[in-house]
Short mmCIF file of C-alpha atoms and ligand atoms in Angstrom, two decimals:
data_model
loop_
_atom_site.label_atom_id
_atom_site.label_comp_id
_atom_site.label_asym_id
_atom_site.label_seq_id
_atom_site.Cartn_x
_atom_site.Cartn_y
_atom_site.Cartn_z
CA MET O 17 -42.54 -24.09 5.75
CA THR O 18 -43.80 -25.19 9.19
CA ASP O 19 -42.21 -23.89 12.34
CA THR O 20 -41.52 -27.50 13.40
CA ALA O 21 -39.10 -27.84 10.44
CA ARG O 22 -37.05 -25.01 11.88
CA THR O 23 -34.08 -25.55 14.18
CA LYS O 24 -33.74 -23.22 17.17
CA ALA O 25 -30.29 -22.28 18.42
CA THR O 26 -28.60 -19.87 20.80
CA ILE O 27 -25.55 -18.10 19.42
CA SER O 28 -22.60 -18.32 21.79
CA ARG O 29 -19.84 -16.50 19.87
CA LEU O 30 -18.71 -15.18 16.49
CA GLY O 31 -16.44 -17.35 14.35
CA HIS O 32 -13.40 -15.95 12.59
CA GLN O 33 -15.47 -15.10 9.47
CA GLY O 34 -17.88 -13.07 11.64
CA ASP O 35 -20.68 -15.67 11.49
CA GLY O 36 -22.59 -16.46 14.70
CA VAL O 37 -21.76 -19.92 16.07
CA ALA O 38 -24.11 -22.11 18.12
CA ASP O 39 -23.45 -25.56 19.64
CA GLY O 40 -22.75 -28.21 17.01
CA PRO O 41 -21.06 -26.13 15.70
CA LEU O 42 -23.86 -24.52 13.73
CA PHE O 43 -22.88 -21.39 11.78
CA ALA O 44 -25.53 -18.66 11.43
CA PRO O 45 -24.41 -15.69 9.31
CA ARG O 46 -25.35 -12.20 10.50
CA THR O 47 -26.30 -13.21 14.03
CA LEU O 48 -24.79 -12.11 17.34
CA PRO O 49 -23.78 -13.76 20.62
CA GLY O 50 -26.72 -14.24 22.99
CA GLU O 51 -29.31 -14.23 20.20
CA VAL O 52 -31.87 -16.98 19.94
CA VAL O 53 -32.36 -17.73 16.26
CA SER O 54 -34.24 -20.25 14.17
CA GLY O 55 -33.66 -21.49 10.65
CA ILE O 56 -33.17 -24.50 8.39
CA ALA O 57 -30.11 -26.54 9.33
CA ASN O 58 -28.13 -27.41 6.22
CA GLY O 59 -25.15 -29.40 7.45
CA SER O 60 -23.29 -27.07 9.78
CA ARG O 61 -24.96 -23.97 8.31
CA LEU O 62 -28.25 -22.37 9.33
CA THR O 63 -30.20 -20.75 6.48
CA HIS O 64 -33.52 -18.83 6.24
CA ILE O 65 -32.62 -17.32 9.59
CA ARG O 66 -35.17 -15.60 11.81
CA ILE O 67 -33.99 -13.68 14.86
CA GLU O 68 -36.25 -14.83 17.73
CA THR O 69 -34.54 -12.85 20.50
CA PRO O 70 -32.28 -10.04 19.27
CA SER O 71 -29.07 -8.98 20.97
CA GLU O 72 -28.88 -5.54 22.58
CA HIS O 73 -25.98 -4.97 20.15
CA ARG O 74 -28.11 -5.50 17.05
CA VAL O 75 -28.58 -2.32 15.01
CA GLN O 76 -30.29 -1.32 11.78
CA PRO O 77 -27.65 -1.86 9.05
CA PRO O 78 -26.57 1.57 7.75
CA CYS O 79 -26.45 0.44 4.12
CA ARG O 80 -29.57 -0.35 2.12
CA HIS O 81 -27.65 -2.97 0.10
CA TYR O 82 -26.55 -4.99 3.15
CA LYS O 83 -29.20 -7.71 2.83
CA ALA O 84 -28.25 -8.70 -0.71
CA CYS O 85 -24.59 -7.70 -0.86
CA GLY O 86 -21.79 -9.92 0.42
CA GLY O 87 -19.27 -7.08 0.72
CA CYS O 88 -19.90 -6.49 4.47
CA GLN O 89 -20.48 -9.04 7.25
CA LEU O 90 -21.05 -7.04 10.43
CA GLN O 91 -23.34 -4.10 9.67
CA HIS O 92 -26.02 -5.59 11.94
CA ALA O 93 -23.73 -5.09 14.97
CA SER O 94 -23.13 -1.83 16.85
CA ASP O 95 -19.77 -0.09 16.40
CA ALA O 96 -19.03 -0.64 20.11
CA PHE O 97 -19.65 -4.39 19.79
CA VAL O 98 -17.42 -4.72 16.69
CA ALA O 99 -14.65 -2.70 18.36
CA GLU O 100 -14.69 -4.95 21.41
CA TRP O 101 -14.96 -8.13 19.34
CA LYS O 102 -11.98 -7.20 17.13
CA THR O 103 -9.90 -6.27 20.16
CA ASP O 104 -10.85 -9.60 21.77
CA VAL O 105 -9.83 -11.48 18.60
CA VAL O 106 -6.28 -10.17 19.08
CA ARG O 107 -6.36 -10.59 22.88
CA ASN O 108 -7.53 -14.22 22.53
CA ALA O 109 -4.92 -15.04 19.85
CA LEU O 110 -2.21 -13.77 22.22
CA SER O 111 -3.71 -15.54 25.19
CA ALA O 112 -3.68 -18.84 23.22
CA GLN O 113 0.11 -18.34 23.08
CA GLY O 114 0.26 -17.54 26.81
CA LEU O 115 0.80 -13.79 26.15
CA GLU O 116 -0.91 -10.64 27.38
CA THR O 117 -0.25 -6.94 26.90
CA ASP O 118 -1.78 -3.45 27.02
CA PHE O 119 -4.28 -2.54 24.34
CA ARG O 120 -4.63 1.00 23.06
CA PRO O 121 -8.13 2.10 22.05
CA ILE O 122 -8.99 0.68 18.62
CA HIS O 123 -8.78 2.96 15.59
CA THR O 124 -11.69 2.38 13.19
CA SER O 125 -11.76 3.88 9.70
CA PRO O 126 -14.90 5.95 9.03
CA PRO O 127 -17.65 4.92 6.60
CA ARG O 128 -17.00 5.72 2.92
CA SER O 129 -13.23 5.57 3.33
CA ARG O 130 -12.16 2.43 1.40
CA ARG O 131 -9.87 3.62 -1.35
CA ARG O 132 -9.48 0.37 -3.21
CA ALA O 133 -11.92 -2.37 -4.20
CA THR O 134 -12.41 -5.07 -6.79
CA LEU O 135 -15.75 -4.70 -8.56
CA SER O 136 -17.35 -7.57 -10.43
CA VAL O 137 -18.77 -6.36 -13.70
CA ARG O 138 -20.85 -8.26 -16.22
CA ARG O 139 -22.64 -7.55 -19.42
CA THR O 140 -26.41 -7.79 -19.31
CA LYS O 141 -29.10 -7.80 -22.01
CA LYS O 142 -29.54 -4.05 -21.53
CA GLY O 143 -25.92 -3.05 -20.96
CA ALA O 144 -23.66 -3.84 -18.02
CA MET O 145 -23.78 -3.94 -14.22
CA ALA O 146 -21.09 -3.60 -11.58
CA GLY O 147 -21.07 -4.39 -7.88
CA PHE O 148 -20.07 -6.99 -5.31
CA TYR O 149 -21.07 -10.64 -5.18
CA GLY O 150 -23.90 -11.52 -2.76
CA GLN O 151 -23.29 -13.61 0.37
CA ALA O 152 -21.92 -17.02 -0.71
CA SER O 153 -23.33 -16.44 -4.19
CA ASP O 154 -22.26 -15.71 -7.74
CA VAL O 155 -24.98 -13.09 -8.22
CA ILE O 156 -23.65 -9.54 -8.54
CA THR O 157 -25.42 -6.94 -6.38
CA GLU O 158 -25.45 -3.34 -7.55
CA ILE O 159 -24.21 -0.98 -4.83
CA PRO O 160 -24.89 2.65 -5.85
CA ASP O 161 -25.28 3.73 -2.17
CA CYS O 162 -22.45 1.60 -0.74
CA GLN O 163 -21.41 2.98 2.68
CA LEU O 164 -17.94 1.46 2.52
CA LEU O 165 -16.31 2.97 -0.56
CA GLU O 166 -14.87 6.46 -0.99
CA PRO O 167 -17.20 8.59 -3.14
CA GLU O 168 -14.50 8.65 -5.89
CA LEU O 169 -14.56 4.85 -5.89
CA LEU O 170 -18.36 4.77 -6.17
CA ALA O 171 -18.03 7.12 -9.12
CA ALA O 172 -15.95 4.41 -10.81
CA ILE O 173 -18.97 2.10 -11.12
CA PRO O 174 -20.30 3.55 -14.40
CA VAL O 175 -16.73 3.65 -15.72
CA ALA O 176 -16.31 -0.06 -14.91
CA GLU O 177 -19.60 -0.74 -16.70
CA ALA O 178 -18.37 1.14 -19.78
CA LEU O 179 -15.21 -1.01 -19.74
CA ALA O 180 -17.35 -4.15 -19.62
CA LEU O 181 -19.41 -3.00 -22.62
CA ALA O 182 -16.19 -2.46 -24.52
CA GLY O 183 -14.26 -5.56 -23.52
CA ALA O 184 -16.11 -8.19 -21.46
CA SER O 185 -17.26 -11.45 -22.98
CA ARG O 186 -20.90 -12.43 -22.46
CA LYS O 187 -19.86 -15.34 -20.26
CA THR O 188 -17.20 -14.12 -17.86
CA PRO O 189 -17.58 -11.09 -15.57
CA LEU O 190 -14.69 -8.66 -15.38
CA ALA O 191 -12.80 -8.22 -12.11
CA VAL O 192 -12.00 -4.51 -12.01
CA THR O 193 -9.64 -3.43 -9.25
CA VAL O 194 -10.00 0.29 -8.69
CA THR O 195 -7.74 2.44 -6.54
CA THR O 196 -8.30 6.15 -6.02
CA SER O 197 -5.37 8.51 -6.31
CA ASP O 198 -5.02 12.28 -6.36
CA ALA O 199 -4.42 12.01 -10.13
CA GLY O 200 -7.65 10.05 -10.72
CA LEU O 201 -8.70 6.40 -10.90
CA ASP O 202 -6.14 3.63 -11.25
CA MET O 203 -7.98 0.68 -12.87
CA LEU O 204 -6.74 -2.86 -13.41
CA VAL O 205 -9.07 -5.12 -15.40
CA ARG O 206 -8.92 -8.91 -15.36
CA ASN O 207 -10.89 -11.55 -17.32
CA GLY O 208 -11.47 -9.23 -20.29
CA LYS O 209 -11.43 -10.16 -23.99
CA PRO O 210 -7.95 -10.50 -25.45
CA LEU O 211 -6.55 -7.14 -26.50
CA ASP O 212 -6.58 -6.47 -30.24
CA GLY O 213 -6.15 -3.22 -32.18
CA PRO O 214 -9.78 -1.98 -32.08
CA LEU O 215 -10.22 -2.91 -28.40
CA ARG O 216 -6.99 -1.13 -27.53
CA ILE O 217 -8.18 2.03 -29.31
CA GLY O 218 -11.66 1.82 -27.73
CA LEU O 219 -10.18 1.44 -24.23
CA ALA O 220 -7.77 4.35 -24.73
CA GLN O 221 -10.75 6.51 -25.78
CA LEU O 222 -12.69 5.46 -22.68
CA ALA O 223 -9.70 6.27 -20.48
CA GLU O 224 -9.57 9.76 -21.95
CA LYS O 225 -13.34 10.31 -21.76
CA HIS O 226 -13.61 9.19 -18.12
CA ARG O 227 -10.27 10.69 -17.10
CA ILE O 228 -8.91 7.35 -15.88
CA ALA O 229 -5.38 8.10 -14.64
CA ARG O 230 -4.12 4.63 -15.61
CA LEU O 231 -5.82 1.67 -17.26
CA THR O 232 -4.23 -1.79 -17.26
CA TRP O 233 -5.84 -4.71 -19.14
CA ASP O 234 -4.71 -7.98 -17.61
CA ASP O 235 -1.01 -7.20 -17.37
CA GLU O 236 -0.84 -4.78 -20.30
CA PRO O 237 -0.81 -1.01 -19.87
CA VAL O 238 -3.51 0.48 -22.10
CA ALA O 239 -3.54 4.13 -21.05
CA MET O 240 -1.68 6.42 -18.68
CA GLU O 241 -3.19 9.89 -18.63
CA GLN O 242 -1.37 10.73 -15.38
CA PRO O 243 0.77 8.56 -13.09
CA PRO O 244 -1.63 7.53 -10.27
CA VAL O 245 0.75 8.54 -7.51
CA GLN O 246 0.22 7.96 -3.80
CA PRO O 247 1.78 10.26 -1.17
CA PHE O 248 3.99 8.46 1.37
CA GLY O 249 5.33 11.14 3.71
CA PRO O 250 6.88 13.83 1.51
CA ALA O 251 7.39 11.44 -1.44
CA LEU O 252 5.07 10.52 -4.30
CA VAL O 253 5.08 6.90 -5.45
CA CYS O 254 3.46 5.40 -8.53
CA PRO O 255 2.66 1.82 -7.43
CA PRO O 256 2.64 -0.99 -10.01
CA PRO O 257 -0.91 -1.81 -11.20
CA GLY O 258 -2.81 -3.74 -8.50
CA ALA O 259 0.04 -3.48 -5.97
CA PHE O 260 -0.69 -3.65 -2.24
CA LEU O 261 -1.81 -0.43 -0.54
CA GLN O 262 -3.32 -0.02 2.92
CA ALA O 263 -7.11 -0.15 2.51
CA THR O 264 -7.95 3.33 3.80
CA ARG O 265 -5.97 6.55 4.17
CA GLU O 266 -7.11 6.75 7.81
CA GLY O 267 -6.00 3.17 8.54
CA GLU O 268 -2.65 3.83 6.89
CA ALA O 269 -2.24 6.99 9.00
CA ALA O 270 -3.05 5.09 12.22
CA LEU O 271 -0.57 2.29 11.43
CA LEU O 272 2.07 4.82 10.38
CA ALA O 273 1.59 6.88 13.57
CA ALA O 274 2.16 3.74 15.65
CA VAL O 275 5.25 2.76 13.62
CA LEU O 276 6.75 6.27 13.80
CA GLU O 277 6.16 6.41 17.54
CA ILE O 278 7.95 3.08 18.00
CA ILE O 279 11.00 3.90 15.87
CA LYS O 280 11.22 7.61 16.73
CA ASP O 281 14.74 7.54 18.20
CA ALA O 282 16.21 5.07 15.70
CA LYS O 283 18.87 6.18 13.25
CA ARG O 284 18.93 3.05 11.07
CA VAL O 285 15.77 1.13 10.36
CA VAL O 286 15.18 -2.02 8.34
CA ASP O 287 11.69 -2.13 6.78
CA LEU O 288 10.76 -5.75 6.02
CA PHE O 289 7.90 -6.50 3.58
CA ALA O 290 8.18 -2.82 2.68
CA GLY O 291 5.70 -2.74 -0.24
CA CYS O 292 5.97 0.55 -2.15
CA GLY O 293 7.30 2.43 0.88
CA THR O 294 4.22 3.20 3.01
CA PHE O 295 6.48 3.19 6.08
CA SER O 296 10.01 3.51 4.58
CA LEU O 297 9.44 6.90 2.98
CA PRO O 298 7.94 8.68 6.03
CA ILE O 299 10.61 7.06 8.25
CA ALA O 300 13.35 8.40 5.94
CA GLN O 301 12.52 11.89 7.19
CA THR O 302 14.41 11.00 10.39
CA ALA O 303 16.38 7.77 9.81
CA GLU O 304 18.26 5.82 7.16
CA VAL O 305 16.21 2.90 5.88
CA HIS O 306 16.94 -0.43 4.24
CA ALA O 307 13.68 -1.52 2.56
CA VAL O 308 13.18 -5.17 1.61
CA GLU O 309 10.23 -6.42 -0.43
CA GLY O 310 9.50 -9.53 -2.51
CA GLU O 311 7.93 -7.82 -5.54
CA ARG O 312 10.63 -6.30 -7.74
CA ASP O 313 8.27 -3.75 -9.33
CA MET O 314 7.23 -2.46 -5.91
CA VAL O 315 10.88 -2.08 -4.93
CA LYS O 316 11.48 -0.08 -8.13
CA ALA O 317 8.47 2.16 -7.39
CA LEU O 318 9.72 2.79 -3.84
CA ASP O 319 13.21 3.62 -5.10
CA ALA O 320 11.88 6.00 -7.78
CA GLY O 321 9.71 7.76 -5.17
CA TRP O 322 12.70 8.18 -2.87
CA ARG O 323 14.94 9.51 -5.68
CA ALA O 324 12.36 12.15 -6.63
CA GLY O 325 11.60 13.00 -2.97
CA LYS O 326 13.15 15.96 -1.16
CA GLY O 327 14.77 16.09 2.25
CA LEU O 328 14.88 12.34 2.79
CA LYS O 329 17.71 10.36 4.31
CA LYS O 330 19.15 7.42 2.40
CA ILE O 331 16.91 4.49 1.53
CA SER O 332 18.59 1.39 0.15
CA THR O 333 16.31 -1.24 -1.38
CA GLU O 334 16.42 -4.97 -1.96
CA ALA O 335 14.05 -7.36 -3.76
CA ARG O 336 14.10 -10.55 -1.74
CA ASP O 337 11.85 -13.44 -0.77
CA LEU O 338 11.79 -13.12 3.00
CA PHE O 339 10.04 -16.46 3.51
CA ARG O 340 12.71 -18.53 1.77
CA ASN O 341 15.60 -16.18 2.19
CA PRO O 342 15.12 -14.06 5.31
CA LEU O 343 17.71 -11.44 6.22
CA LEU O 344 20.31 -13.13 8.40
CA PRO O 345 22.08 -11.59 11.40
CA GLU O 346 25.02 -10.67 9.14
CA ASP O 347 22.64 -8.96 6.65
CA LEU O 348 21.04 -7.06 9.50
CA ASN O 349 24.45 -5.63 10.28
CA PRO O 350 25.46 -3.84 7.04
CA PHE O 351 26.67 -0.60 8.63
CA GLY O 352 28.91 -2.29 11.16
CA ALA O 353 26.26 -1.78 13.80
CA VAL O 354 22.96 -3.54 14.27
CA PHE O 355 19.88 -1.72 12.96
CA ASP O 356 18.34 0.31 15.78
CA ALA O 357 14.90 -0.86 14.79
CA ALA O 358 12.97 -3.13 12.43
CA VAL O 359 9.55 -2.58 10.94
CA ILE O 360 7.93 -5.81 9.81
CA ASP O 361 4.59 -5.95 7.98
CA PRO O 362 4.19 -9.43 6.46
CA PRO O 363 1.24 -10.91 4.53
CA ARG O 364 -1.31 -13.11 6.34
CA ALA O 365 1.10 -16.01 6.80
CA GLY O 366 3.21 -13.89 9.15
CA ALA O 367 6.99 -13.90 9.18
CA GLU O 368 8.13 -17.04 10.98
CA ALA O 369 11.52 -17.35 9.24
CA GLN O 370 12.35 -13.63 9.39
CA VAL O 371 11.31 -13.24 13.02
CA ALA O 372 13.61 -16.13 13.98
CA GLN O 373 16.53 -14.24 12.39
CA LEU O 374 15.59 -10.95 14.09
CA THR O 375 15.83 -12.70 17.45
CA LYS O 376 19.33 -13.94 16.53
CA ALA O 377 20.38 -10.46 15.36
CA ARG O 378 19.09 -9.05 18.69
CA THR O 379 17.46 -6.09 16.88
CA PRO O 380 16.52 -3.99 19.92
CA LEU O 381 13.21 -2.48 18.77
CA ILE O 382 10.55 -4.00 16.53
CA ALA O 383 7.39 -2.43 15.10
CA TYR O 384 5.24 -5.37 13.98
CA VAL O 385 2.27 -4.56 11.72
CA SER O 386 -0.07 -7.47 11.09
CA CYS O 387 -3.24 -8.32 9.17
CA ASN O 388 -3.62 -11.70 10.89
CA PRO O 389 -3.85 -11.92 14.69
CA VAL O 390 -3.11 -15.68 14.67
CA SER O 391 0.21 -15.53 12.77
CA PHE O 392 1.05 -12.36 14.72
CA ALA O 393 0.53 -14.15 18.04
CA ARG O 394 2.70 -17.07 16.87
CA ASP O 395 5.53 -14.65 15.92
CA ALA O 396 5.01 -12.66 19.13
CA LYS O 397 5.54 -15.87 21.10
CA THR O 398 8.88 -16.42 19.28
CA LEU O 399 9.98 -12.87 20.14
CA VAL O 400 8.89 -13.04 23.78
CA SER O 401 10.55 -16.45 24.22
CA ALA O 402 13.78 -14.89 22.87
CA GLY O 403 13.74 -12.10 25.45
CA TYR O 404 11.51 -9.36 24.00
CA ASP O 405 8.74 -7.53 25.82
CA LEU O 406 5.47 -6.99 23.99
CA ASN O 407 4.81 -3.44 25.23
CA TRP O 408 1.46 -2.68 23.61
CA VAL O 409 -0.90 -3.42 20.74
CA GLN O 410 -2.83 -0.89 18.69
CA VAL O 411 -5.75 -2.55 16.89
CA VAL O 412 -6.60 -0.83 13.61
CA ASP O 413 -9.90 -1.59 11.87
CA GLN O 414 -9.61 -0.44 8.28
CA PHE O 415 -11.89 -3.22 7.05
CA ARG O 416 -14.96 -1.79 8.69
CA TRP O 417 -17.99 -4.11 8.88
CA SER O 418 -15.85 -7.11 7.94
CA ALA O 419 -14.26 -9.77 10.15
CA HIS O 420 -10.69 -8.64 9.32
CA THR O 421 -8.55 -7.26 12.11
CA GLU O 422 -5.22 -5.46 11.80
CA LEU O 423 -2.78 -4.16 14.36
CA ALA O 424 0.54 -2.55 15.15
CA ALA O 425 2.61 -3.72 18.12
CA ARG O 426 5.78 -2.62 19.91
CA PHE O 427 8.45 -5.12 20.97
CA THR O 428 11.59 -4.16 22.89
CA LEU O 429 14.54 -6.38 23.71
CA LYS O 430 15.05 -6.72 27.47
CA ASP O 431 18.50 -5.73 28.73
C1 LIG X 162 0.84 -6.40 4.19
S1 LIG X 162 1.79 -5.92 2.80
C2 LIG X 162 2.70 -4.57 3.50
C3 LIG X 162 3.36 -3.66 2.53
C4 LIG X 162 3.83 -2.31 3.10
N1 LIG X 162 4.50 -2.46 4.37
C5 LIG X 162 2.68 -1.34 3.20
O1 LIG X 162 2.26 -1.01 4.31
O2 LIG X 162 2.20 -0.87 2.16
C6 LIG X 162 2.93 -7.23 2.69
C7 LIG X 162 3.97 -7.07 1.64
O3 LIG X 162 4.78 -8.26 1.66
C8 LIG X 162 5.15 -8.59 0.34
N2 LIG X 162 5.50 -10.01 0.35
C9 LIG X 162 4.65 -11.08 0.31
N3 LIG X 162 5.34 -12.23 0.39
C10 LIG X 162 6.66 -11.88 0.49
C11 LIG X 162 7.85 -12.62 0.62
N4 LIG X 162 7.84 -13.97 0.66
N5 LIG X 162 9.01 -11.96 0.70
C12 LIG X 162 9.05 -10.60 0.68
N6 LIG X 162 7.94 -9.84 0.56
C13 LIG X 162 6.75 -10.47 0.47
C14 LIG X 162 3.96 -8.21 -0.50
O4 LIG X 162 4.33 -7.98 -1.85
C15 LIG X 162 3.47 -6.95 0.20
O5 LIG X 162 4.06 -5.81 -0.37
#
């Protein structure tokens, strides 16, 4: 290919997927602001990229799989650059809503700390292979030296391959979601062959051989050697297969520390989008909690963890769709007094309907945990317009080397 066929561009910023963006817009994956790059323009995407002038923030990617693997997007950038960029993503989302606040120093989870991942696993002529898909590709990359996953999760790769040999079709790769727990691996397999008697027996034998704590095949439990419990404060919870958990223990601890600091003087707390009790159970060491969550099985797991826990104050639970049926001011008042504080940790869409009701209930203190700065900023605007102060934001990066950004924020109702 001649150099004249190549387009030259200067990267001005990163887009929300972490790709470099030049005028056009022209998206150039794995480039950094200020870099001069060249490549083949394919619509709005630059391919076959060569870095002509590197950024001072460019570093040697720490993982040898980075070039081929699509699991990480930002290993070519220094930690300091990523920290500032993620903080700016939140700052800019707030500023687009006319808001500003104090930012605490970002908390970034260390390498090799991801406790949950979905591996793609396919049968090959020689056996089976497991890994992540490559960048924008359907080719699976093997990742034996992945720098992202906990060592226990990496050790699940040969187990996932054994599951594929036993129960994957030749055509469709398995999607194996693996979560580590103190009791062993919790594995949920999708896209496998339909379960019949021999497959069920074979899978149960594999679970025993590899000491899989729990194995679920599509939605069917196949083996439970040990309940794969997770500790939330002093309680142990056995989440439903594939249920939401914070991505790293360190990220969970950072979010929890922020939440506990915010609600520390509260006596009655409502935990909205409570999951399996990541926040409710630790909070119940000092306050009564009403935990509300859309997934009934998660509510059951939370309740069972609370019942078996020791030294916890009362947790009441409710399975409820908080988008369609948010708690109303009268629901937020079940003890004859308004809840002292609310914790709210919605999915990416945010919590537009529920936040509107919190403003009507005048809940005095709100700990907002978010995985989407844009929906967070929209909801923050609603709260601030209704008379709340946004006191501070703690950015938490538990999706290291990706473009995801999470945060916890404190809102207080002005007198
Ligand atoms: C980001 S997770 C947080 C869970 C929990 N706070 C934690 O830290 O583990 C969001 C939770 O919202 C729940 N959810 C999603 N849509 C919902 C809805 N419409 N109503 C109620 N809960 C919902 C999900 O099941 C999930 O447990």
